[in-house]
């Protein structure tokens, strides 16, 4: 969690350029919008985003809120890290609860072995944006994760229903952003959009940032489904044929435990993770996120409904 200790370290030129670009984006949006919020889950990308915000406004109180859209079906290691990091930085955390959305009848929970709360997050997020009157939401999405995210601009306009229209996007030339928002709408902003998974891990190493242990190889009870390894948790219902076994795995991405898979791995150190990522031929979401495998346009369809 060495956010402050890393400030004086120099970066390789490519990473320094990415950091500068991201900080520029963050400062521009915060300067123009009245109620920005940073979406923080405790995952690696949101950790970097929080670190970049701390660097962008070094020595000052963060001029934006921090919020987690919580499905309630999380990996314990990630939530523990989330809470510890926010406490160490004295950052108040807003938790928007999918369980509350279910209890209030805003969404209907799926049932069965393949049930997931992942898609339900869109309603919870949009309700929280309306409740707190946020007009810009920073997220840690990157273009290399999915083809739909590759289409989306750094500054993405959402309408009054939170929806995204991929055919109606603003041009972005020379880091110039149109930050106007129509009444009832808001912006989604992705400062690390141009980073890759390898950039993320290289930056974590260079800045000596802490991340949850779940990202490194460890023994875990898992089961196999559709070629993916899922952790055995109270949130995932197995079929009779899906037998649990112990395997050495790590997670390339973290999210709702019901749709996030692990990969077999022996990478227990940052350098080993970096080598593994460098050798990978499938993106982390393509390899380990069941929600993105549903259809070829699964991510785009969710974004049109208000997803991150």
Coordinates of C-alpha atoms in Angstrom, one line a residue:
X1 CA 0.0 0.0 0.0
X2 CA 3.0 2.3 -0.5
X3 CA 1.2 5.2 -2.1
X4 CA 3.4 7.8 -0.5
X5 CA 6.7 6.0 -0.6
X6 CA 6.5 5.5 -4.3
X7 CA 6.2 9.2 -5.2
X8 CA 9.9 9.9 -5.8
X9 CA 10.5 6.8 -7.9
X10 CA 11.3 7.4 -11.6
X11 CA 9.4 5.4 -14.2
X12 CA 10.4 4.0 -17.6
X13 CA 9.5 6.5 -20.3
X14 CA 6.5 4.5 -21.6
X15 CA 5.0 4.1 -18.2
X16 CA 5.7 7.8 -17.3
X17 CA 3.8 8.9 -20.4
X18 CA 0.8 6.7 -19.5
X19 CA 0.9 8.1 -16.0
X20 CA 1.0 11.6 -17.2
X21 CA -1.8 11.1 -19.6
X22 CA -4.0 9.5 -16.9
X23 CA -3.3 12.3 -14.4
X24 CA -4.1 14.9 -17.0
X25 CA -7.5 13.2 -17.7
X26 CA -8.3 13.0 -14.0
X27 CA -7.4 16.7 -13.4
X28 CA -9.4 17.9 -16.4
X29 CA -12.5 16.1 -15.4
X30 CA -12.3 17.1 -11.7
X31 CA -11.8 20.7 -12.8
X32 CA -14.9 20.8 -15.0
X33 CA -17.4 18.5 -13.2
X34 CA -19.1 19.3 -9.8
X35 CA -19.6 15.9 -8.3
X36 CA -17.1 13.2 -9.6
X37 CA -16.8 9.8 -8.1
X38 CA -14.1 7.1 -8.4
X39 CA -15.5 3.5 -8.7
X40 CA -13.2 1.4 -6.5
X41 CA -13.5 -2.4 -6.0
X42 CA -10.1 -3.3 -4.5
X43 CA -9.0 -4.8 -7.8
X44 CA -5.7 -4.0 -9.5
X45 CA -7.0 -1.5 -12.0
X46 CA -9.0 0.5 -9.4
X47 CA -6.0 0.4 -7.1
X48 CA -4.0 2.1 -9.8
X49 CA -6.8 4.6 -10.4
X50 CA -6.9 5.5 -6.7
X51 CA -3.1 5.9 -6.7
X52 CA -3.2 8.1 -9.7
X53 CA -5.8 10.3 -8.1
X54 CA -3.6 10.6 -5.0
X55 CA -0.7 11.6 -7.2
X56 CA -2.9 14.1 -9.2
X57 CA -3.8 15.9 -6.0
X58 CA -0.8 15.2 -3.8
X59 CA -1.0 16.8 -0.4
X60 CA -4.7 17.7 -0.8
X61 CA -7.9 16.0 0.3
X62 CA -9.2 14.0 -2.7
X63 CA -11.7 16.2 -4.5
X64 CA -14.0 13.4 -5.4
X65 CA -16.0 10.6 -3.7
X66 CA -15.0 6.9 -3.7
X67 CA -17.6 4.2 -4.2
X68 CA -17.8 0.5 -4.5
X69 CA -20.8 -1.1 -6.3
X70 CA -20.9 -4.3 -4.1
X71 CA -22.6 -7.4 -5.4
X72 CA -22.2 -9.1 -2.0
X73 CA -20.6 -12.0 -3.7
X74 CA -17.0 -11.0 -3.4
X75 CA -13.7 -12.7 -2.7
X76 CA -12.9 -12.1 1.0
X77 CA -9.2 -11.2 0.2
X78 CA -10.4 -8.3 -2.1
X79 CA -12.9 -6.8 0.4
X80 CA -10.3 -7.0 3.2
X81 CA -7.8 -5.2 1.0
X82 CA -10.3 -2.6 -0.1
X83 CA -11.2 -1.7 3.5
X84 CA -7.6 -1.7 4.7
X85 CA -6.4 0.5 1.8
X86 CA -9.2 3.1 2.2
X87 CA -8.6 3.2 6.0
X88 CA -4.9 3.7 5.5
X89 CA -5.5 6.6 3.2
X90 CA -8.4 8.0 5.3
X91 CA -10.7 7.8 2.3
X92 CA -14.4 7.5 3.2
X93 CA -15.9 4.7 1.1
X94 CA -19.5 4.7 -0.2
X95 CA -20.8 1.2 -0.6
X96 CA -23.7 0.8 -3.1
X97 CA -25.3 -2.6 -2.4
X98 CA -26.8 -4.9 -4.9
X99 CA -28.3 -6.8 -2.0
X100 CA -30.2 -3.6 -1.1
X101 CA -31.4 -3.3 -4.7
X102 CA -32.7 -6.9 -4.4
X103 CA -34.4 -6.3 -1.0
X104 CA -36.1 -3.1 -2.3
X105 CA -37.4 -4.9 -5.4
X106 CA -35.3 -2.8 -7.8
X107 CA -33.8 -6.0 -9.4
X108 CA -34.7 -9.7 -9.3
X109 CA -32.0 -12.1 -8.3
X110 CA -31.2 -15.0 -10.6
X111 CA -31.4 -18.6 -9.4
X112 CA -29.7 -21.8 -10.3
X113 CA -26.1 -23.0 -10.8
X114 CA -25.3 -20.3 -13.3
X115 CA -26.9 -17.4 -11.4
X116 CA -24.9 -14.2 -11.1
X117 CA -25.4 -10.8 -9.6
X118 CA -22.9 -9.2 -12.0
X119 CA -25.5 -7.8 -14.4
X120 CA -27.6 -6.5 -11.5
X121 CA -24.8 -4.0 -10.7
X122 CA -26.0 -1.6 -13.5
X123 CA -29.2 -0.7 -11.6
X124 CA -27.4 -0.3 -8.3
X125 CA -24.8 1.9 -10.0
X126 CA -27.4 4.1 -11.7
X127 CA -29.4 4.4 -8.5
X128 CA -26.3 5.5 -6.6
X129 CA -25.4 8.0 -9.2
X130 CA -28.8 9.5 -9.0
X131 CA -28.9 9.4 -5.2
X132 CA -25.6 11.2 -4.8
X133 CA -26.0 13.4 -7.9
X134 CA -22.7 12.3 -9.4
X135 CA -22.0 13.8 -12.8
X136 CA -18.8 11.9 -13.7
X137 CA -17.7 8.4 -12.7
X138 CA -14.1 7.3 -13.0
X139 CA -13.6 3.6 -13.8
X140 CA -10.6 1.4 -14.3
X141 CA -11.7 -0.2 -17.6
X142 CA -9.0 -0.6 -20.3
X143 CA -9.4 -1.0 -24.1
X144 CA -7.4 -4.2 -24.3
X145 CA -9.9 -6.1 -22.1
X146 CA -12.8 -6.4 -24.5
X147 CA -13.8 -5.3 -28.0
X148 CA -16.7 -3.1 -26.6
X149 CA -14.3 -1.3 -24.3
X150 CA -12.0 -0.8 -27.3
X151 CA -14.8 1.2 -29.0
X152 CA -15.5 3.5 -26.0
X153 CA -13.8 6.9 -25.6
X154 CA -11.8 7.9 -22.6
X155 CA -14.7 10.2 -21.7
X156 CA -17.9 8.4 -22.4
X157 CA -21.3 10.1 -22.4
X158 CA -24.2 8.3 -20.7
X159 CA -27.8 9.4 -21.3
X160 CA -30.5 10.0 -18.6
X161 CA -31.0 6.3 -18.4
X162 CA -27.3 5.5 -18.0
X163 CA -27.1 4.0 -21.4
X164 CA -24.2 4.1 -23.8
X165 CA -24.7 4.6 -27.6
X166 CA -21.6 3.3 -29.4
X167 CA -22.7 5.2 -32.6
X168 CA -22.9 8.5 -30.8
X169 CA -19.5 9.3 -29.3
X170 CA -17.5 12.5 -29.2
X171 CA -14.2 12.9 -31.0
X172 CA -11.1 13.1 -28.8
X173 CA -8.1 14.6 -30.4
X174 CA -4.8 15.8 -28.8
X175 CA -6.2 14.9 -25.3
X176 CA -9.0 17.5 -25.7
X177 CA -12.2 16.3 -24.0
X178 CA -15.7 17.7 -24.3
X179 CA -16.9 17.4 -20.7
X180 CA -20.4 18.9 -21.1
X181 CA -23.2 16.8 -19.7
X182 CA -26.9 17.0 -20.8
X183 CA -29.5 17.3 -18.1
X184 CA -30.0 14.0 -16.4
X185 CA -26.9 12.4 -18.0
X186 CA -23.4 11.9 -16.7
X187 CA -19.9 10.9 -17.9
X188 CA -18.0 7.7 -17.5
X189 CA -14.3 8.4 -17.5
X190 CA -11.5 5.8 -18.1
X191 CA -8.1 7.4 -17.3
X192 CA -6.2 4.1 -17.9
X193 CA -8.1 3.2 -21.0
X194 CA -4.9 3.1 -23.1
X195 CA -3.0 0.9 -20.7
X196 CA -2.5 -2.9 -21.2
X197 CA -2.5 -5.7 -18.6
X198 CA 1.3 -5.7 -18.9
X199 CA 1.4 -1.9 -18.3
X200 CA -0.7 -2.4 -15.2
X201 CA 1.6 -5.0 -13.7
X202 CA 4.7 -3.1 -14.7
X203 CA 3.3 0.0 -13.0
X204 CA 2.4 -1.9 -9.9
X205 CA 6.0 -3.2 -9.7
X206 CA 7.6 0.2 -10.5
X207 CA 5.5 2.1 -8.0
X208 CA 5.6 -0.7 -5.4
X209 CA 1.8 -0.8 -5.0
X210 CA 0.2 -3.5 -2.9
X211 CA -2.5 -5.7 -4.3
X212 CA -4.7 -8.5 -2.9
X213 CA -2.9 -11.8 -2.5
X214 CA -5.5 -13.4 -4.7
X215 CA -3.5 -12.1 -7.7
X216 CA -0.6 -14.4 -6.9
X217 CA -0.5 -18.2 -7.1
X218 CA -2.0 -20.0 -4.1
X219 CA -3.8 -23.2 -3.3
X220 CA -7.5 -23.0 -3.5
X221 CA -10.5 -25.3 -3.6
X222 CA -12.0 -25.0 -7.1
X223 CA -14.3 -26.7 -9.6
X224 CA -14.3 -26.7 -13.4
X225 CA -17.1 -25.4 -15.5
X226 CA -17.0 -24.6 -19.3
X227 CA -13.2 -24.8 -19.2
X228 CA -12.8 -22.3 -16.4
X229 CA -11.8 -22.9 -12.7
X230 CA -14.2 -21.3 -10.2
X231 CA -13.4 -20.9 -6.5
X232 CA -15.7 -22.9 -4.2
X233 CA -17.7 -20.2 -2.4
X234 CA -21.1 -19.9 -0.8
X235 CA -22.2 -17.8 -3.8
X236 CA -21.9 -20.4 -6.5
X237 CA -24.2 -23.4 -6.8
X238 CA -22.5 -26.5 -8.2
X239 CA -24.1 -29.3 -10.2
X240 CA -23.7 -32.9 -9.0
X241 CA -21.1 -33.4 -11.8
X242 CA -19.0 -30.4 -10.7
X243 CA -16.6 -31.9 -8.1
X244 CA -14.4 -29.7 -6.0
X245 CA -10.6 -30.2 -5.9
X246 CA -7.6 -28.3 -4.8
X247 CA -5.4 -26.6 -7.4
X248 CA -2.7 -23.9 -7.5
X249 CA -4.2 -20.9 -9.1
X250 CA -4.2 -17.2 -9.3
X251 CA -6.8 -14.6 -10.5
X252 CA -6.0 -12.3 -13.3
X253 CA -9.1 -10.2 -12.7
X254 CA -11.4 -10.0 -9.7
X255 CA -15.1 -9.3 -9.5
X256 CA -18.3 -11.2 -8.6
X257 CA -17.2 -14.6 -7.5
X258 CA -20.1 -16.3 -9.4
X259 CA -18.6 -15.3 -12.8
X260 CA -14.9 -14.8 -12.2
X261 CA -12.6 -17.7 -12.9
X262 CA -9.0 -18.5 -11.9
X263 CA -6.1 -19.7 -14.0
X264 CA -3.6 -22.4 -13.1
X265 CA -0.4 -20.7 -12.2
X266 CA 2.9 -20.9 -10.3
X267 CA 3.5 -17.2 -10.4
X268 CA 4.0 -16.2 -6.7
X269 CA 6.0 -13.0 -7.2
X270 CA 5.6 -9.8 -9.2
X271 CA 8.3 -10.8 -11.6
X272 CA 6.7 -14.2 -12.2
X273 CA 3.3 -12.5 -12.8
X274 CA 4.9 -10.1 -15.2
X275 CA 6.4 -13.0 -17.2
X276 CA 3.1 -14.9 -17.2
X277 CA 1.2 -11.8 -18.5
X278 CA 3.8 -11.2 -21.1
X279 CA 3.4 -14.8 -22.4
X280 CA -0.4 -14.7 -22.3
X281 CA -2.3 -14.8 -25.6
X282 CA -5.9 -14.2 -24.2
X283 CA -7.0 -11.1 -22.3
X284 CA -7.8 -11.5 -18.6
X285 CA -11.5 -11.0 -19.1
X286 CA -11.6 -13.3 -22.2
X287 CA -9.9 -16.1 -20.2
X288 CA -11.6 -15.8 -16.8
X289 CA -14.9 -13.9 -17.0
X290 CA -18.0 -16.0 -17.8
X291 CA -20.2 -12.9 -18.2
X292 CA -18.1 -11.8 -21.2
X293 CA -18.4 -15.3 -22.8
X294 CA -22.3 -15.3 -22.9
X295 CA -22.4 -13.8 -26.5
X296 CA -19.9 -12.0 -28.8
X297 CA -21.5 -8.7 -27.8
X298 CA -22.1 -9.4 -24.1
X299 CA -20.1 -6.5 -22.8
X300 CA -21.5 -4.0 -25.3
X301 CA -25.1 -5.1 -24.5
X302 CA -24.4 -4.5 -20.8
X303 CA -22.9 -1.1 -21.4
X304 CA -26.0 -0.1 -23.3
X305 CA -28.0 -0.9 -20.2
X306 CA -25.7 1.2 -17.9
X307 CA -22.9 -1.2 -17.0
X308 CA -19.4 0.1 -16.2

